[in-house]
Amino acid sequence: MFQLSDATALADGLRDLRRTLHRDPELGLHLPQTQQTVLAALGGLPLEISTGTALSSVTAVLRGGRPGPAVLLRADMDALPVQETTGLPYASRRTGVMHACGHDLHTSALVGAARLLAARREELAGDVVFMFQPGEEGHGGARLMIDEGVLDAAGERVVAAYGLHVLANTLPAGVVATRPGTVLAASDGFDVTVTGRGGHGSSPHTAQDPITVVCEMVTALQTMVTRTVDVFDPAVLTVGSLHAGEARNVIPETATFRATVRTVSEPTRTLVRGAVARTVRGIADAHGVTAEIDYQDGYPVTVNDGAETSFATAVAGELLGPERVLVAPRPISGSEDFSFVLQEVPGVFLGIGACPAGRDPGTAPMNHSPSAAFDDGVLPAAAVLLAGLAARRLEQAAAAGDLPAAAGTVTP
């Protein structure tokens, strides 16, 4: 149904939209300016549009001209609390806020897909739901949109869902990669507060020093991972924050640290949660101090459906060329709240290289870096890939006779 040249005609408009979004990034679940920019970009298209209540989301439904099921395409819209250092002429105008993860490209690509599909609306064998989502960066916006009905926005549960993420490094621009099964890790975190008894640094025997206990916990947790978790079903535990005391000669009463945990299977995710608690409490007991653990479940493992992955890589090969499609050999330890969508319906999450010309993908700054840069020349490829996945998945369902029941009928 589509060719890359169809999207190339949209390149200038998608580039301008992306740069508009990049200049004025917003954080979290409430993105009023971004929402208005998206609504304006969708203006004039034959879409049924609704906005969120708990977050400033945009859900748009395109009704196909032929009967069939519904599929979903998703883009996240929020930025990061990062001070941009790229020096680009369209760099962020907001202090301490940057589209360092490329969500401005995701949003622009999905607008492009909506335009492509709307132009062929009469040919579509079903409906397409466009999910413009705030709050991916740690706020669980996908879960909130699911709660508000995005998966049923067309009147029935979508049969498949597709999401795409740009990469500032790793892959050359325009190269697509994904894999069946686990593609991204679960992301959890925990905070530990150790309480001892303060005192003077010259007489540690009269106090209960929480700092030495916390240091022992940090190193013991690393050993715990290597001696508890199967190396072929791995976990990564990183302590990113540790605080205690103010003066060099004062033993403080408390010490705290915060950590992130990444796992690629639910059994290992559960195993690590229990092992962290056992390790921390055991060390605290051994030193006669107390430890409070606040363990927070974050995003689950992102799992691609096997059949949908085969379908998606085939479509990407047809649209972009087989030489631009790779099957990733292993999951990566980043996480995504598109995982919540894939827990509900089969689908695929894909990566697409957006490393700018002149940069080596192997050494370029990665997503989330203040100097991360993305080539918006990949927007036509991203848009046509999303549109092609939706159109061809609907056509596949029609060929298989997977049609929605007419109102008032009973399916056998």
Short mmCIF file of C-alpha atoms in Angstrom, two decimals:
data_model
loop_
_atom_site.label_atom_id
_atom_site.label_comp_id
_atom_site.label_asym_id
_atom_site.label_seq_id
_atom_site.Cartn_x
_atom_site.Cartn_y
_atom_site.Cartn_z
CA MET A 1 0.00 0.00 0.00
CA PHE A 2 2.81 2.42 0.79
CA GLN A 3 6.28 3.21 -0.49
CA LEU A 4 9.00 5.27 1.15
CA SER A 5 8.52 7.92 -1.52
CA ASP A 6 5.00 8.53 -0.19
CA ALA A 7 6.48 9.70 3.09
CA THR A 8 9.36 11.59 1.53
CA ALA A 9 6.83 14.14 0.29
CA LEU A 10 6.02 14.87 3.95
CA ALA A 11 9.66 15.28 5.01
CA ASP A 12 9.79 19.08 5.29
CA GLY A 13 6.59 19.31 7.31
CA LEU A 14 7.60 16.51 9.66
CA ARG A 15 11.03 18.08 10.17
CA ASP A 16 9.45 21.44 11.02
CA LEU A 17 7.02 19.79 13.45
CA ARG A 18 9.84 17.92 15.15
CA ARG A 19 11.90 21.07 15.61
CA THR A 20 8.89 22.97 16.96
CA LEU A 21 8.42 20.24 19.56
CA HIS A 22 12.13 20.17 20.31
CA ARG A 23 12.29 23.89 21.09
CA ASP A 24 9.56 23.70 23.73
CA PRO A 25 9.80 20.35 25.55
CA GLU A 26 7.57 19.50 28.49
CA LEU A 27 7.90 17.01 31.35
CA GLY A 28 5.69 14.36 32.86
CA LEU A 29 2.00 13.68 32.40
CA HIS A 30 0.82 17.20 31.66
CA LEU A 31 2.08 18.59 28.36
CA PRO A 32 -0.42 21.32 27.42
CA GLN A 33 1.65 23.02 24.72
CA THR A 34 2.72 19.70 23.19
CA GLN A 35 -0.88 18.53 23.18
CA GLN A 36 -2.02 21.66 21.36
CA THR A 37 0.81 21.30 18.83
CA VAL A 38 -0.24 17.73 18.10
CA LEU A 39 -3.92 18.66 17.80
CA ALA A 40 -3.02 21.41 15.33
CA ALA A 41 -0.84 19.01 13.32
CA LEU A 42 -3.76 16.56 13.07
CA GLY A 43 -6.19 19.30 12.08
CA GLY A 44 -8.11 18.65 8.89
CA LEU A 45 -7.64 14.88 8.97
CA PRO A 46 -10.74 12.64 9.16
CA LEU A 47 -10.06 11.57 12.73
CA GLU A 48 -12.18 11.03 15.83
CA ILE A 49 -10.10 12.80 18.47
CA SER A 50 -10.32 12.66 22.26
CA THR A 51 -8.02 13.93 24.99
CA GLY A 52 -7.14 12.46 28.35
CA THR A 53 -8.38 13.29 31.82
CA ALA A 54 -5.53 12.14 34.06
CA LEU A 55 -2.93 13.25 31.53
CA SER A 56 -2.72 15.47 28.45
CA SER A 57 -2.91 12.61 25.98
CA VAL A 58 -4.33 12.63 22.46
CA THR A 59 -6.18 9.61 21.07
CA ALA A 60 -7.21 9.70 17.43
CA VAL A 61 -9.21 7.07 15.56
CA LEU A 62 -9.15 6.74 11.78
CA ARG A 63 -12.08 4.77 10.38
CA GLY A 64 -11.15 2.64 7.40
CA GLY A 65 -13.35 2.41 4.34
CA ARG A 66 -13.63 -1.37 4.60
CA PRO A 67 -14.77 -3.53 7.52
CA GLY A 68 -12.13 -4.98 9.77
CA PRO A 69 -10.57 -4.88 13.23
CA ALA A 70 -8.51 -2.09 14.79
CA VAL A 71 -4.77 -1.73 15.31
CA LEU A 72 -2.85 0.77 17.44
CA LEU A 73 0.18 2.94 16.73
CA ARG A 74 1.87 4.70 19.65
CA ALA A 75 4.22 7.65 20.19
CA ASP A 76 5.39 9.11 23.48
CA MET A 77 5.60 12.91 23.77
CA ASP A 78 7.38 13.87 27.02
CA ALA A 79 10.91 15.16 27.49
CA LEU A 80 13.60 14.74 30.17
CA PRO A 81 14.93 16.98 32.96
CA VAL A 82 18.22 17.48 31.11
CA GLN A 83 20.02 20.72 30.21
CA GLU A 84 20.67 20.58 26.47
CA THR A 85 24.24 21.13 25.26
CA THR A 86 23.89 20.28 21.56
CA GLY A 87 24.19 23.86 20.33
CA LEU A 88 21.57 23.20 17.65
CA PRO A 89 19.73 26.23 16.24
CA TYR A 90 16.46 24.66 17.40
CA ALA A 91 17.76 23.61 20.84
CA SER A 92 15.43 23.65 23.82
CA ARG A 93 14.37 27.08 25.00
CA ARG A 94 13.42 25.72 28.42
CA THR A 95 16.11 25.61 31.07
CA GLY A 96 16.77 22.12 32.33
CA VAL A 97 14.34 20.40 29.94
CA MET A 98 15.31 18.58 26.72
CA HIS A 99 13.99 16.05 24.25
CA ALA A 100 17.06 13.94 24.96
CA CYS A 101 15.32 10.65 24.17
CA GLY A 102 13.86 11.53 20.78
CA HIS A 103 10.19 11.58 21.72
CA ASP A 104 9.81 14.66 19.51
CA LEU A 105 10.70 12.43 16.57
CA HIS A 106 8.28 9.73 17.70
CA THR A 107 5.43 12.24 17.86
CA SER A 108 6.27 13.71 14.44
CA ALA A 109 6.56 10.27 12.86
CA LEU A 110 3.14 9.28 14.19
CA VAL A 111 1.61 12.47 12.80
CA GLY A 112 3.19 11.50 9.48
CA ALA A 113 1.71 8.01 9.70
CA ALA A 114 -1.72 9.52 10.39
CA ARG A 115 -1.43 11.68 7.27
CA LEU A 116 -0.36 8.75 5.12
CA LEU A 117 -3.12 6.50 6.36
CA ALA A 118 -5.79 9.21 6.14
CA ALA A 119 -4.92 9.69 2.47
CA ARG A 120 -5.66 5.99 1.88
CA ARG A 121 -8.52 5.74 4.32
CA GLU A 122 -10.95 4.13 1.86
CA GLU A 123 -8.51 1.28 1.24
CA LEU A 124 -8.05 0.40 4.93
CA ALA A 125 -9.63 -2.86 6.04
CA GLY A 126 -10.41 -1.62 9.54
CA ASP A 127 -9.55 1.20 11.91
CA VAL A 128 -6.35 2.69 13.28
CA VAL A 129 -5.92 4.11 16.79
CA PHE A 130 -3.17 6.73 17.18
CA MET A 131 -1.90 6.89 20.76
CA PHE A 132 -0.04 10.12 21.58
CA GLN A 133 1.18 9.49 25.12
CA PRO A 134 2.66 11.74 27.83
CA GLY A 135 4.60 10.49 30.81
CA GLU A 136 6.76 7.69 29.44
CA GLU A 137 9.83 8.86 31.34
CA GLY A 138 9.00 7.26 34.66
CA HIS A 139 5.37 8.31 35.02
CA GLY A 140 3.60 5.29 33.51
CA GLY A 141 1.54 7.30 31.05
CA ALA A 142 0.79 4.21 28.97
CA ARG A 143 -0.87 2.56 31.96
CA LEU A 144 -3.04 5.64 32.50
CA MET A 145 -4.06 5.75 28.86
CA ILE A 146 -4.99 2.07 29.01
CA ASP A 147 -7.10 2.80 32.09
CA GLU A 148 -8.82 5.60 30.15
CA GLY A 149 -9.66 3.22 27.30
CA VAL A 150 -7.11 3.80 24.55
CA LEU A 151 -7.03 0.10 23.58
CA ASP A 152 -10.80 0.18 23.00
CA ALA A 153 -11.00 3.65 21.47
CA ALA A 154 -12.25 2.28 18.13
CA GLY A 155 -15.15 0.50 19.84
CA GLU A 156 -13.41 -2.84 20.20
CA ARG A 157 -10.07 -4.03 21.56
CA VAL A 158 -7.24 -3.51 19.08
CA VAL A 159 -5.81 -6.74 17.69
CA ALA A 160 -2.22 -5.52 17.55
CA ALA A 161 -0.07 -2.58 18.68
CA TYR A 162 3.16 -1.14 17.34
CA GLY A 163 5.64 1.33 18.80
CA LEU A 164 8.94 2.69 17.55
CA HIS A 165 11.95 4.30 19.26
CA VAL A 166 14.77 6.31 17.72
CA LEU A 167 18.36 5.64 18.80
CA ALA A 168 21.00 8.38 18.87
CA ASN A 169 23.78 5.79 18.69
CA THR A 170 24.20 2.02 18.19
CA LEU A 171 22.48 1.86 14.77
CA PRO A 172 23.16 3.80 11.56
CA ALA A 173 20.41 6.21 10.57
CA GLY A 174 17.38 4.48 9.09
CA VAL A 175 18.32 0.95 10.17
CA VAL A 176 15.57 -0.88 12.07
CA ALA A 177 16.16 -3.51 14.75
CA THR A 178 13.95 -5.63 16.96
CA ARG A 179 13.65 -9.20 18.17
CA PRO A 180 10.98 -11.70 19.21
CA GLY A 181 10.35 -12.20 22.91
CA THR A 182 12.01 -9.95 25.47
CA VAL A 183 13.31 -6.81 23.78
CA LEU A 184 13.67 -4.45 26.78
CA ALA A 185 14.20 -5.01 30.48
CA ALA A 186 11.93 -4.42 33.42
CA SER A 187 12.93 -1.39 35.46
CA ASP A 188 12.41 -1.31 39.22
CA GLY A 189 14.01 0.68 42.00
CA PHE A 190 14.49 0.77 45.72
CA ASP A 191 15.49 3.22 48.44
CA VAL A 192 17.19 2.13 51.64
CA THR A 193 17.47 4.15 54.86
CA VAL A 194 19.80 2.81 57.53
CA THR A 195 19.40 4.20 61.03
CA GLY A 196 22.11 3.80 63.63
CA ARG A 197 23.25 6.10 66.43
CA GLY A 198 25.18 9.28 65.78
CA GLY A 199 28.39 10.24 67.53
CA HIS A 200 31.82 11.82 67.28
CA GLY A 201 34.18 10.66 64.58
CA SER A 202 36.97 10.25 67.11
CA SER A 203 35.02 7.63 69.08
CA PRO A 204 33.15 5.35 66.65
CA HIS A 205 32.85 2.64 69.29
CA THR A 206 30.33 4.79 71.16
CA ALA A 207 28.09 5.15 68.11
CA GLN A 208 26.45 2.87 65.54
CA ASP A 209 27.85 4.11 62.26
CA PRO A 210 25.31 3.78 59.40
CA ILE A 211 27.84 4.81 56.75
CA THR A 212 30.01 1.70 57.02
CA VAL A 213 26.86 -0.42 57.03
CA VAL A 214 25.54 1.21 53.87
CA CYS A 215 28.91 0.76 52.15
CA GLU A 216 28.84 -2.93 53.04
CA MET A 217 25.29 -3.22 51.67
CA VAL A 218 26.24 -1.61 48.36
CA THR A 219 29.10 -4.01 47.72
CA ALA A 220 27.17 -7.02 49.06
CA LEU A 221 24.30 -6.34 46.66
CA GLN A 222 26.67 -6.61 43.71
CA THR A 223 27.93 -9.95 44.99
CA MET A 224 24.35 -11.05 45.61
CA VAL A 225 23.52 -10.51 41.93
CA THR A 226 26.48 -12.56 40.69
CA ARG A 227 25.81 -15.40 43.14
CA THR A 228 22.01 -15.49 43.00
CA VAL A 229 21.01 -14.69 39.42
CA ASP A 230 21.55 -17.00 36.43
CA VAL A 231 24.07 -15.35 34.12
CA PHE A 232 21.86 -16.36 31.16
CA ASP A 233 18.82 -14.65 32.68
CA PRO A 234 20.65 -11.59 33.94
CA ALA A 235 19.99 -8.70 36.28
CA VAL A 236 21.72 -5.34 36.58
CA LEU A 237 21.70 -3.53 39.93
CA THR A 238 23.17 -0.04 40.07
CA VAL A 239 23.34 2.26 43.08
CA GLY A 240 23.04 5.77 41.72
CA SER A 241 22.68 7.83 44.88
CA LEU A 242 24.24 7.61 48.34
CA HIS A 243 23.98 10.25 51.06
CA ALA A 244 25.07 10.52 54.68
CA GLY A 245 26.23 13.21 57.04
CA GLU A 246 27.47 16.76 56.60
CA ALA A 247 30.69 17.04 58.62
CA ARG A 248 33.89 15.00 58.39
CA ASN A 249 34.12 14.46 62.14
CA VAL A 250 30.49 13.61 62.88
CA ILE A 251 28.99 10.13 62.62
CA PRO A 252 25.44 10.71 61.37
CA GLU A 253 22.37 8.92 62.62
CA THR A 254 21.17 7.87 59.16
CA ALA A 255 22.51 7.02 55.74
CA THR A 256 20.53 6.40 52.56
CA PHE A 257 21.07 5.00 49.10
CA ARG A 258 18.94 4.56 45.99
CA ALA A 259 19.28 1.92 43.29
CA THR A 260 17.82 0.79 40.00
CA VAL A 261 17.29 -2.85 39.02
CA ARG A 262 16.95 -4.16 35.47
CA THR A 263 15.83 -7.71 34.70
CA VAL A 264 14.75 -9.48 31.51
CA SER A 265 12.30 -12.01 32.92
CA GLU A 266 9.54 -11.91 35.51
CA PRO A 267 10.96 -14.84 37.55
CA THR A 268 14.31 -13.07 37.91
CA ARG A 269 12.53 -9.81 38.68
CA THR A 270 10.78 -11.53 41.61
CA LEU A 271 13.98 -13.30 42.69
CA VAL A 272 15.98 -10.07 42.88
CA ARG A 273 13.26 -8.26 44.84
CA GLY A 274 13.41 -10.90 47.58
CA ALA A 275 17.20 -11.15 47.54
CA VAL A 276 17.63 -7.38 47.96
CA ALA A 277 15.45 -7.38 51.07
CA ARG A 278 17.23 -10.41 52.53
CA THR A 279 20.70 -8.94 51.94
CA VAL A 280 19.93 -5.48 53.29
CA ARG A 281 18.13 -6.70 56.40
CA GLY A 282 20.73 -9.36 57.12
CA ILE A 283 23.57 -6.84 57.11
CA ALA A 284 21.57 -4.39 59.21
CA ASP A 285 20.86 -7.11 61.79
CA ALA A 286 24.52 -8.11 61.88
CA HIS A 287 25.51 -4.55 62.81
CA GLY A 288 22.66 -3.86 65.22
CA VAL A 289 21.10 -1.07 63.14
CA THR A 290 17.74 -0.82 61.41
CA ALA A 291 17.06 -0.65 57.68
CA GLU A 292 13.91 0.48 55.90
CA ILE A 293 13.48 -0.62 52.29
CA ASP A 294 11.08 1.03 49.88
CA TYR A 295 11.01 -1.23 46.79
CA GLN A 296 9.11 0.24 43.84
CA ASP A 297 7.92 -1.80 40.89
CA GLY A 298 8.48 0.19 37.72
CA TYR A 299 7.95 -0.88 34.13
CA PRO A 300 7.58 -4.58 33.33
CA VAL A 301 9.60 -6.50 30.77
CA THR A 302 8.81 -5.43 27.19
CA VAL A 303 7.92 -8.62 25.30
CA ASN A 304 7.38 -8.74 21.55
CA ASP A 305 4.93 -11.29 20.18
CA GLY A 306 6.74 -13.81 17.98
CA ALA A 307 4.30 -13.81 15.07
CA GLU A 308 3.94 -10.03 15.15
CA THR A 309 7.73 -9.66 15.13
CA SER A 310 8.05 -11.83 12.03
CA PHE A 311 5.33 -9.76 10.39
CA ALA A 312 6.89 -6.43 11.39
CA THR A 313 10.38 -7.29 10.20
CA ALA A 314 8.97 -8.49 6.88
CA VAL A 315 7.06 -5.23 6.41
CA ALA A 316 10.13 -3.18 7.35
CA GLY A 317 12.20 -5.10 4.83
CA GLU A 318 9.68 -4.48 2.07
CA LEU A 319 9.39 -0.76 2.82
CA LEU A 320 12.99 0.11 3.69
CA GLY A 321 14.99 -2.72 2.15
CA PRO A 322 16.03 -5.98 3.83
CA GLU A 323 19.57 -4.68 4.32
CA ARG A 324 18.16 -2.05 6.71
CA VAL A 325 16.46 -4.54 9.04
CA LEU A 326 18.30 -6.37 11.80
CA VAL A 327 17.24 -8.97 14.34
CA ALA A 328 18.79 -7.94 17.65
CA PRO A 329 20.80 -10.80 19.19
CA ARG A 330 19.78 -9.97 22.77
CA PRO A 331 17.54 -7.66 24.79
CA ILE A 332 18.83 -4.32 26.00
CA SER A 333 18.57 -3.16 29.58
CA GLY A 334 16.62 0.01 28.88
CA SER A 335 12.93 -0.09 29.74
CA GLU A 336 9.68 1.23 28.26
CA ASP A 337 6.11 1.66 29.44
CA PHE A 338 4.90 0.39 26.05
CA SER A 339 5.39 -2.87 27.94
CA PHE A 340 2.00 -2.23 29.57
CA VAL A 341 0.37 -2.18 26.12
CA LEU A 342 2.12 -5.40 25.09
CA GLN A 343 0.86 -7.09 28.25
CA GLU A 344 -2.67 -6.46 26.97
CA VAL A 345 -2.41 -7.09 23.21
CA PRO A 346 0.15 -8.69 20.89
CA GLY A 347 2.50 -6.33 19.15
CA VAL A 348 6.05 -5.19 18.52
CA PHE A 349 8.39 -2.49 19.75
CA LEU A 350 11.08 -1.57 17.22
CA GLY A 351 14.18 0.60 17.27
CA ILE A 352 15.32 2.79 14.38
CA GLY A 353 18.73 4.39 14.09
CA ALA A 354 18.79 8.20 14.05
CA CYS A 355 22.49 8.88 14.47
CA PRO A 356 23.32 12.12 12.61
CA ALA A 357 25.60 12.06 9.58
CA GLY A 358 29.23 12.51 10.53
CA ARG A 359 28.87 10.76 13.88
CA ASP A 360 30.00 7.21 14.55
CA PRO A 361 27.05 5.20 15.95
CA GLY A 362 29.53 3.29 18.08
CA THR A 363 30.77 6.38 19.94
CA ALA A 364 28.00 8.97 19.54
CA PRO A 365 26.27 10.24 22.71
CA MET A 366 23.38 7.97 23.60
CA ASN A 367 19.76 8.77 24.36
CA HIS A 368 19.36 10.78 27.60
CA SER A 369 22.72 12.51 27.14
CA PRO A 370 22.63 16.35 27.16
CA SER A 371 24.53 16.20 23.88
CA ALA A 372 22.35 13.50 22.26
CA ALA A 373 21.41 14.46 18.70
CA PHE A 374 18.99 12.80 16.30
CA ASP A 375 18.78 12.96 12.52
CA ASP A 376 15.27 14.09 11.63
CA GLY A 377 15.95 12.82 8.13
CA VAL A 378 14.75 9.43 9.40
CA LEU A 379 11.21 10.77 9.93
CA PRO A 380 9.87 9.66 6.51
CA ALA A 381 11.16 6.12 7.10
CA ALA A 382 9.67 6.04 10.60
CA ALA A 383 6.33 7.40 9.38
CA VAL A 384 6.00 5.01 6.46
CA LEU A 385 7.00 2.07 8.65
CA LEU A 386 4.28 2.85 11.20
CA ALA A 387 1.70 3.42 8.47
CA GLY A 388 2.73 0.28 6.64
CA LEU A 389 2.51 -1.85 9.76
CA ALA A 390 -1.03 -0.66 10.43
CA ALA A 391 -2.29 -0.99 6.86
CA ARG A 392 -0.77 -4.36 6.20
CA ARG A 393 -1.81 -5.80 9.55
CA LEU A 394 -5.40 -4.81 8.78
CA GLU A 395 -5.09 -6.36 5.33
CA GLN A 396 -3.70 -9.52 6.89
CA ALA A 397 -6.66 -9.72 9.24
CA ALA A 398 -9.10 -9.19 6.35
CA ALA A 399 -7.46 -11.95 4.32
CA ALA A 400 -7.80 -14.26 7.32
CA GLY A 401 -11.47 -13.38 7.71
CA ASP A 402 -10.86 -11.64 11.03
CA LEU A 403 -13.76 -9.20 10.81
CA PRO A 404 -15.64 -7.57 13.67
CA ALA A 405 -19.12 -8.84 14.40
CA ALA A 406 -21.94 -6.62 13.18
CA ALA A 407 -23.90 -4.89 15.91
CA GLY A 408 -26.55 -7.16 17.40
CA THR A 409 -25.09 -10.40 15.98
CA VAL A 410 -23.62 -13.31 17.89
CA THR A 411 -20.41 -14.91 16.73
CA PRO A 412 -20.23 -18.71 16.95
#
